[in-house]
Structure formats: structure tokens, C-alpha cells
PDB file of C-alpha atoms in Angstrom:
ATOM      1  CA  UNK A 223      -0.115  -0.001   0.148  1.00 73.00           C
ATOM      2  CA  UNK A 224       0.980   3.263  -1.204  1.00 77.00           C
ATOM      3  CA  UNK A 225       1.991   6.101   1.949  1.00 80.00           C
ATOM      4  CA  UNK A 226       0.722   9.088   0.758  1.00 74.00           C
ATOM      5  CA  UNK A 227       1.730  11.442   3.555  1.00 79.00           C
ATOM      6  CA  UNK A 228       5.594  10.394   2.115  1.00 81.00           C
ATOM      7  CA  UNK A 229       4.951   9.468  -1.605  1.00 83.00           C
ATOM      8  CA  UNK A 230       3.574  12.026  -3.888  1.00 85.00           C
ATOM      9  CA  UNK A 231       0.087  11.371  -6.081  1.00 84.00           C
ATOM     10  CA  UNK A 232       0.909   9.835  -9.682  1.00 86.00           C
ATOM     11  CA  UNK A 233      -0.810  11.338 -12.892  1.00 85.00           C
ATOM     12  CA  UNK A 234      -3.197   8.897 -13.056  1.00 87.00           C
ATOM     13  CA  UNK A 235      -4.069   9.254  -9.358  1.00 85.00           C
ATOM     14  CA  UNK A 236      -4.608  13.396  -9.581  1.00 83.00           C
ATOM     15  CA  UNK A 237      -6.692  13.128 -13.022  1.00 84.00           C
ATOM     16  CA  UNK A 238      -8.857  10.952 -10.789  1.00 82.00           C
ATOM     17  CA  UNK A 239      -9.265  13.191  -8.006  1.00 85.00           C
ATOM     18  CA  UNK A 240      -9.823  16.131 -10.443  1.00 81.00           C
ATOM     19  CA  UNK A 241     -12.290  14.363 -12.238  1.00 82.00           C
ATOM     20  CA  UNK A 242     -14.333  13.688  -9.074  1.00 85.00           C
ATOM     21  CA  UNK A 243     -13.825  17.515  -7.803  1.00 85.00           C
ATOM     22  CA  UNK A 244     -14.953  18.710 -11.134  1.00 78.00           C
ATOM     23  CA  UNK A 245     -17.956  16.153 -10.922  1.00 82.00           C
ATOM     24  CA  UNK A 246     -18.720  17.653  -7.920  1.00 82.00           C
ATOM     25  CA  UNK A 247     -18.699  21.077  -9.171  1.00 81.00           C
ATOM     26  CA  UNK A 248     -20.809  20.802 -12.040  1.00 77.00           C
ATOM     27  CA  UNK A 249     -23.093  18.903 -10.010  1.00 82.00           C
ATOM     28  CA  UNK A 250     -23.552  21.759  -7.422  1.00 78.00           C
ATOM     29  CA  UNK A 251     -23.658  24.358 -10.249  1.00 76.00           C
ATOM     30  CA  UNK A 252     -26.500  22.153 -11.838  1.00 78.00           C
ATOM     31  CA  UNK A 253     -28.980  22.013  -8.470  1.00 78.00           C
ATOM     32  CA  UNK A 254     -28.150  25.867  -7.791  1.00 74.00           C
ATOM     33  CA  UNK A 255     -29.116  26.913 -11.304  1.00 71.00           C
ATOM     34  CA  UNK A 256     -32.547  24.651 -10.889  1.00 73.00           C
ATOM     35  CA  UNK A 257     -33.161  26.461  -7.447  1.00 70.00           C
ATOM     36  CA  UNK A 258     -32.729  30.078  -8.789  1.00 63.00           C
ATOM     37  CA  UNK A 259     -34.952  29.053 -11.565  1.00 61.00           C
ATOM     38  CA  UNK A 260     -38.001  27.594  -9.283  1.00 59.00           C
ATOM     39  CA  UNK A 261     -37.429  31.042  -7.134  1.00 55.00           C
ATOM     40  CA  UNK A 262     -36.935  33.636 -10.015  1.00 49.00           C
ATOM     41  CA  UNK A 263     -39.695  36.117  -9.768  1.00 49.00           C
ATOM     42  CA  UNK A 264     -41.087  37.854 -13.007  1.00 49.00           C
ATOM     43  CA  UNK A 265     -42.450  41.587 -13.100  1.00 49.00           C
ATOM     44  CA  UNK A 266     -46.146  40.777 -15.063  1.00 52.00           C
ATOM     45  CA  UNK A 267     -46.798  44.072 -16.868  1.00 50.00           C
ATOM     46  CA  UNK A 268     -50.580  43.201 -17.098  1.00 54.00           C
ATOM     47  CA  UNK A 269     -51.080  42.997 -13.394  1.00 56.00           C
ATOM     48  CA  UNK A 270     -49.037  46.362 -12.849  1.00 58.00           C
ATOM     49  CA  UNK A 271     -50.633  49.727 -13.676  1.00 57.00           C
ATOM     50  CA  UNK A 272     -49.273  50.652 -16.560  1.00 60.00           C
ATOM     51  CA  UNK A 273     -49.484  54.686 -15.245  1.00 57.00           C
ATOM     52  CA  UNK A 274     -46.729  53.338 -12.859  1.00 59.00           C
ATOM     53  CA  UNK A 275     -44.356  51.801 -15.495  1.00 56.00           C
ATOM     54  CA  UNK A 276     -44.613  54.531 -17.314  1.00 56.00           C
ATOM     55  CA  UNK A 277     -43.200  56.686 -14.389  1.00 54.00           C
ATOM     56  CA  UNK A 278     -40.348  54.597 -14.020  1.00 52.00           C
ATOM     57  CA  UNK A 279     -39.379  54.929 -17.701  1.00 53.00           C
ATOM     58  CA  UNK A 280     -39.574  58.604 -17.960  1.00 53.00           C
ATOM     59  CA  UNK A 281     -38.933  59.906 -13.749  1.00 53.00           C
ATOM     60  CA  UNK A 282     -35.450  61.046 -13.839  1.00 52.00           C
ATOM     61  CA  UNK A 283     -33.676  60.711 -10.035  1.00 49.00           C
ATOM     62  CA  UNK A 284     -30.920  62.741 -10.826  1.00 46.00           C
ATOM     63  CA  UNK A 285     -33.156  66.104 -11.227  1.00 50.00           C
ATOM     64  CA  UNK A 286     -33.166  65.786  -6.928  1.00 50.00           C
ATOM     65  CA  UNK A 287     -30.414  65.136  -5.201  1.00 41.00           C
ATOM     66  CA  UNK A 288     -31.737  63.748  -1.892  1.00 47.00           C
ATOM     67  CA  UNK A 289     -33.100  60.962  -3.889  1.00 50.00           C
ATOM     68  CA  UNK A 290     -29.384  60.333  -5.533  1.00 45.00           C
ATOM     69  CA  UNK A 291     -27.982  59.942  -1.730  1.00 53.00           C
ATOM     70  CA  UNK A 292     -30.915  57.185  -1.261  1.00 59.00           C
ATOM     71  CA  UNK A 293     -30.347  54.817  -4.620  1.00 62.00           C
ATOM     72  CA  UNK A 294     -27.201  52.913  -3.758  1.00 60.00           C
ATOM     73  CA  UNK A 295     -25.146  50.935  -6.303  1.00 59.00           C
ATOM     74  CA  UNK A 296     -25.570  47.108  -6.640  1.00 53.00           C
ATOM     75  CA  UNK A 297     -22.296  46.211  -5.240  1.00 54.00           C
ATOM     76  CA  UNK A 298     -22.458  48.735  -2.137  1.00 62.00           C
ATOM     77  CA  UNK A 299     -25.710  47.037  -0.684  1.00 66.00           C
ATOM     78  CA  UNK A 300     -26.375  48.033   2.835  1.00 80.00           C
ATOM     79  CA  UNK A 301     -29.737  47.811   4.569  1.00 85.00           C
ATOM     80  CA  UNK A 302     -31.599  51.184   4.585  1.00 86.00           C
ATOM     81  CA  UNK A 303     -32.224  53.042   8.087  1.00 87.00           C
ATOM     82  CA  UNK A 304     -35.613  53.542   9.135  1.00 90.00           C
ATOM     83  CA  UNK A 305     -34.985  57.452   8.435  1.00 90.00           C
ATOM     84  CA  UNK A 306     -33.974  56.457   4.735  1.00 89.00           C
ATOM     85  CA  UNK A 307     -36.657  54.398   4.175  1.00 91.00           C
ATOM     86  CA  UNK A 308     -39.117  57.008   5.646  1.00 92.00           C
ATOM     87  CA  UNK A 309     -37.450  59.002   3.080  1.00 91.00           C
ATOM     88  CA  UNK A 310     -38.120  56.400   0.253  1.00 90.00           C
ATOM     89  CA  UNK A 311     -41.837  56.468   1.210  1.00 91.00           C
ATOM     90  CA  UNK A 312     -41.969  60.364   1.085  1.00 92.00           C
ATOM     91  CA  UNK A 313     -40.345  59.946  -2.254  1.00 89.00           C
ATOM     92  CA  UNK A 314     -42.628  57.152  -3.883  1.00 88.00           C
ATOM     93  CA  UNK A 315     -45.984  59.136  -2.364  1.00 90.00           C
ATOM     94  CA  UNK A 316     -44.689  63.106  -3.976  1.00 89.00           C
ATOM     95  CA  UNK A 317     -43.823  60.953  -7.444  1.00 86.00           C
ATOM     96  CA  UNK A 318     -47.443  59.096  -7.163  1.00 86.00           C
ATOM     97  CA  UNK A 319     -49.283  62.730  -6.415  1.00 86.00           C
ATOM     98  CA  UNK A 320     -47.676  64.512  -9.166  1.00 85.00           C
ATOM     99  CA  UNK A 321     -47.896  61.727 -11.933  1.00 83.00           C
ATOM    100  CA  UNK A 322     -51.544  61.721 -10.970  1.00 82.00           C
ATOM    101  CA  UNK A 323     -51.419  57.876  -9.557  1.00 83.00           C
ATOM    102  CA  UNK A 324     -51.822  58.390  -5.691  1.00 83.00           C
ATOM    103  CA  UNK A 325     -54.982  55.890  -5.696  1.00 85.00           C
ATOM    104  CA  UNK A 326     -52.307  53.055  -6.493  1.00 84.00           C
ATOM    105  CA  UNK A 327     -49.951  54.080  -3.929  1.00 88.00           C
ATOM    106  CA  UNK A 328     -52.121  55.081  -1.057  1.00 88.00           C
ATOM    107  CA  UNK A 329     -53.918  51.620   0.112  1.00 90.00           C
ATOM    108  CA  UNK A 330     -49.963  50.050   0.424  1.00 91.00           C
ATOM    109  CA  UNK A 331     -48.367  49.652   3.560  1.00 93.00           C
ATOM    110  CA  UNK A 332     -44.932  51.177   4.613  1.00 94.00           C
ATOM    111  CA  UNK A 333     -43.406  48.119   3.289  1.00 94.00           C
ATOM    112  CA  UNK A 334     -44.971  47.354   0.534  1.00 93.00           C
ATOM    113  CA  UNK A 335     -44.453  51.249  -0.766  1.00 92.00           C
ATOM    114  CA  UNK A 336     -40.628  50.430  -0.121  1.00 93.00           C
ATOM    115  CA  UNK A 337     -40.941  47.206  -2.240  1.00 92.00           C
ATOM    116  CA  UNK A 338     -42.741  49.222  -5.111  1.00 91.00           C
ATOM    117  CA  UNK A 339     -40.121  52.144  -5.211  1.00 90.00           C
ATOM    118  CA  UNK A 340     -37.132  49.608  -5.361  1.00 89.00           C
ATOM    119  CA  UNK A 341     -38.815  46.997  -7.516  1.00 87.00           C
ATOM    120  CA  UNK A 342     -40.322  49.026  -9.939  1.00 83.00           C
ATOM    121  CA  UNK A 343     -38.715  52.649  -9.528  1.00 83.00           C
ATOM    122  CA  UNK A 344     -35.451  52.401  -8.759  1.00 82.00           C
ATOM    123  CA  UNK A 345     -35.029  48.781 -10.575  1.00 83.00           C
ATOM    124  CA  UNK A 346     -33.664  46.846  -8.287  1.00 85.00           C
ATOM    125  CA  UNK A 347     -33.824  42.751  -8.398  1.00 87.00           C
ATOM    126  CA  UNK A 348     -35.481  41.122  -5.448  1.00 88.00           C
ATOM    127  CA  UNK A 349     -32.104  39.607  -3.978  1.00 87.00           C
ATOM    128  CA  UNK A 350     -31.206  43.535  -3.975  1.00 87.00           C
ATOM    129  CA  UNK A 351     -34.102  44.787  -2.206  1.00 88.00           C
ATOM    130  CA  UNK A 352     -34.070  41.692   0.254  1.00 88.00           C
ATOM    131  CA  UNK A 353     -30.835  43.202   0.990  1.00 86.00           C
ATOM    132  CA  UNK A 354     -31.392  46.843   1.254  1.00 88.00           C
ATOM    133  CA  UNK A 355     -34.708  46.105   3.320  1.00 90.00           C
ATOM    134  CA  UNK A 356     -32.358  43.616   5.721  1.00 88.00           C
ATOM    135  CA  UNK A 357     -35.213  40.493   5.129  1.00 91.00           C
ATOM    136  CA  UNK A 358     -35.862  37.275   3.757  1.00 90.00           C
ATOM    137  CA  UNK A 359     -36.121  36.719  -0.196  1.00 90.00           C
ATOM    138  CA  UNK A 360     -39.156  35.027   0.300  1.00 92.00           C
ATOM    139  CA  UNK A 361     -40.903  38.334   2.452  1.00 93.00           C
ATOM    140  CA  UNK A 362     -40.112  40.434  -0.973  1.00 92.00           C
ATOM    141  CA  UNK A 363     -41.929  38.003  -3.123  1.00 91.00           C
ATOM    142  CA  UNK A 364     -44.736  37.798  -0.788  1.00 93.00           C
ATOM    143  CA  UNK A 365     -45.110  41.593  -0.691  1.00 93.00           C
ATOM    144  CA  UNK A 366     -44.789  41.744  -4.205  1.00 91.00           C
ATOM    145  CA  UNK A 367     -48.154  39.437  -4.365  1.00 92.00           C
ATOM    146  CA  UNK A 368     -49.909  41.448  -1.918  1.00 92.00           C
ATOM    147  CA  UNK A 369     -49.008  44.304  -3.736  1.00 91.00           C
ATOM    148  CA  UNK A 370     -50.180  42.696  -7.613  1.00 90.00           C
ATOM    149  CA  UNK A 371     -53.737  41.511  -5.616  1.00 91.00           C
ATOM    150  CA  UNK A 372     -53.924  45.090  -4.323  1.00 90.00           C
ATOM    151  CA  UNK A 373     -53.763  46.778  -7.659  1.00 87.00           C
ATOM    152  CA  UNK A 374     -55.925  44.169  -9.268  1.00 88.00           C
ATOM    153  CA  UNK A 375     -58.596  45.156  -6.896  1.00 88.00           C
ATOM    154  CA  UNK A 376     -58.464  49.050  -7.743  1.00 85.00           C
ATOM    155  CA  UNK A 377     -58.397  48.087 -11.039  1.00 84.00           C
ATOM    156  CA  UNK A 378     -61.552  46.216 -10.706  1.00 85.00           C
ATOM    157  CA  UNK A 379     -63.010  48.980  -8.561  1.00 82.00           C
ATOM    158  CA  UNK A 380     -62.425  52.104 -11.452  1.00 77.00           C
ATOM    159  CA  UNK A 381     -63.714  49.456 -13.871  1.00 79.00           C
ATOM    160  CA  UNK A 382     -66.814  48.704 -12.137  1.00 78.00           C
ATOM    161  CA  UNK A 383     -66.979  52.712 -11.545  1.00 72.00           C
ATOM    162  CA  UNK A 384     -66.578  52.246  -7.676  1.00 63.00           C
TER     163      UNK A 384
END
């Protein structure tokens, strides 16, 4: 029997070990990619008010210096403080009022307003929003679902003339 503490590995043994490592890496990458595909969240524009989507395309955040301080780069994500979260909600409410779409924003909770701003106006991804708000990714997905349901209800009410 070979003493591996004293003798080095042969080329054949090295190839065998590298093969095991390579197969393990590929298996891990496949598992992770399947998991990410299952957890991916898509934004369905049909369920989201067109008016708010139009705002996200036309609104220029560089017009207001306080808003520039709120938005953070993708690589410098750290959780927002309560004060920063309140500023974000105030900015969203002001934008909604100026654009005439406050009927969509008013029924939302504080946390839902944060998600609307960060996901749809600032165009962060779900993982980034979760990091910024210091919550789990599923929490953001649940809030998004709640927001979508509230928007559907508001649209139905306006169609029915309520």
C-alpha cells in the first residue's frame, strides 16, 4: 500500500481526483441553477398599473439630490435605516401625487411602498431589495404578491365605477 503522506500522487491519481472535484462542481452548479429557476420572480406588466410603469421609464432621479443619496450602487448594498426608508416612501408618495396615480399607492402599507419604489422605480432585483431592507427574499416575493393583488382590486373597482 502506498504511503500518501510520504509519496506524491501519480498523474493518474491526480486526474482521478480532479475528475471527482469537477463532477461535484458541475452537479452543484446544476442544483443551484435549478433552484434559482424555481425561485425566479417575474414582473407581469398586465397586473401592474401602466401608469406606474410609465413613470419608471420617464422619471429622472438625478433631478433631486436627496433621491440620489437614497439610491445605492449594486455593489454597495447595505440595509437602509428607518430614516432612509421613510424618505423613500415620501419620495414615492410625492411621485405618485405629481403623476396622478396616488390611488394605486395610498392603499399600500409602508413596507409595500418600499418594495414598489425599489423594485419598479429604482429597478433593483428581488435579491437586492431583500438586502436593502434586511429581510428574506421570500418576504419580498410575498409583498410583491400582496401589491399585485391590491392593484388588481383597484383596477376592478375603477372598471366597475366604484
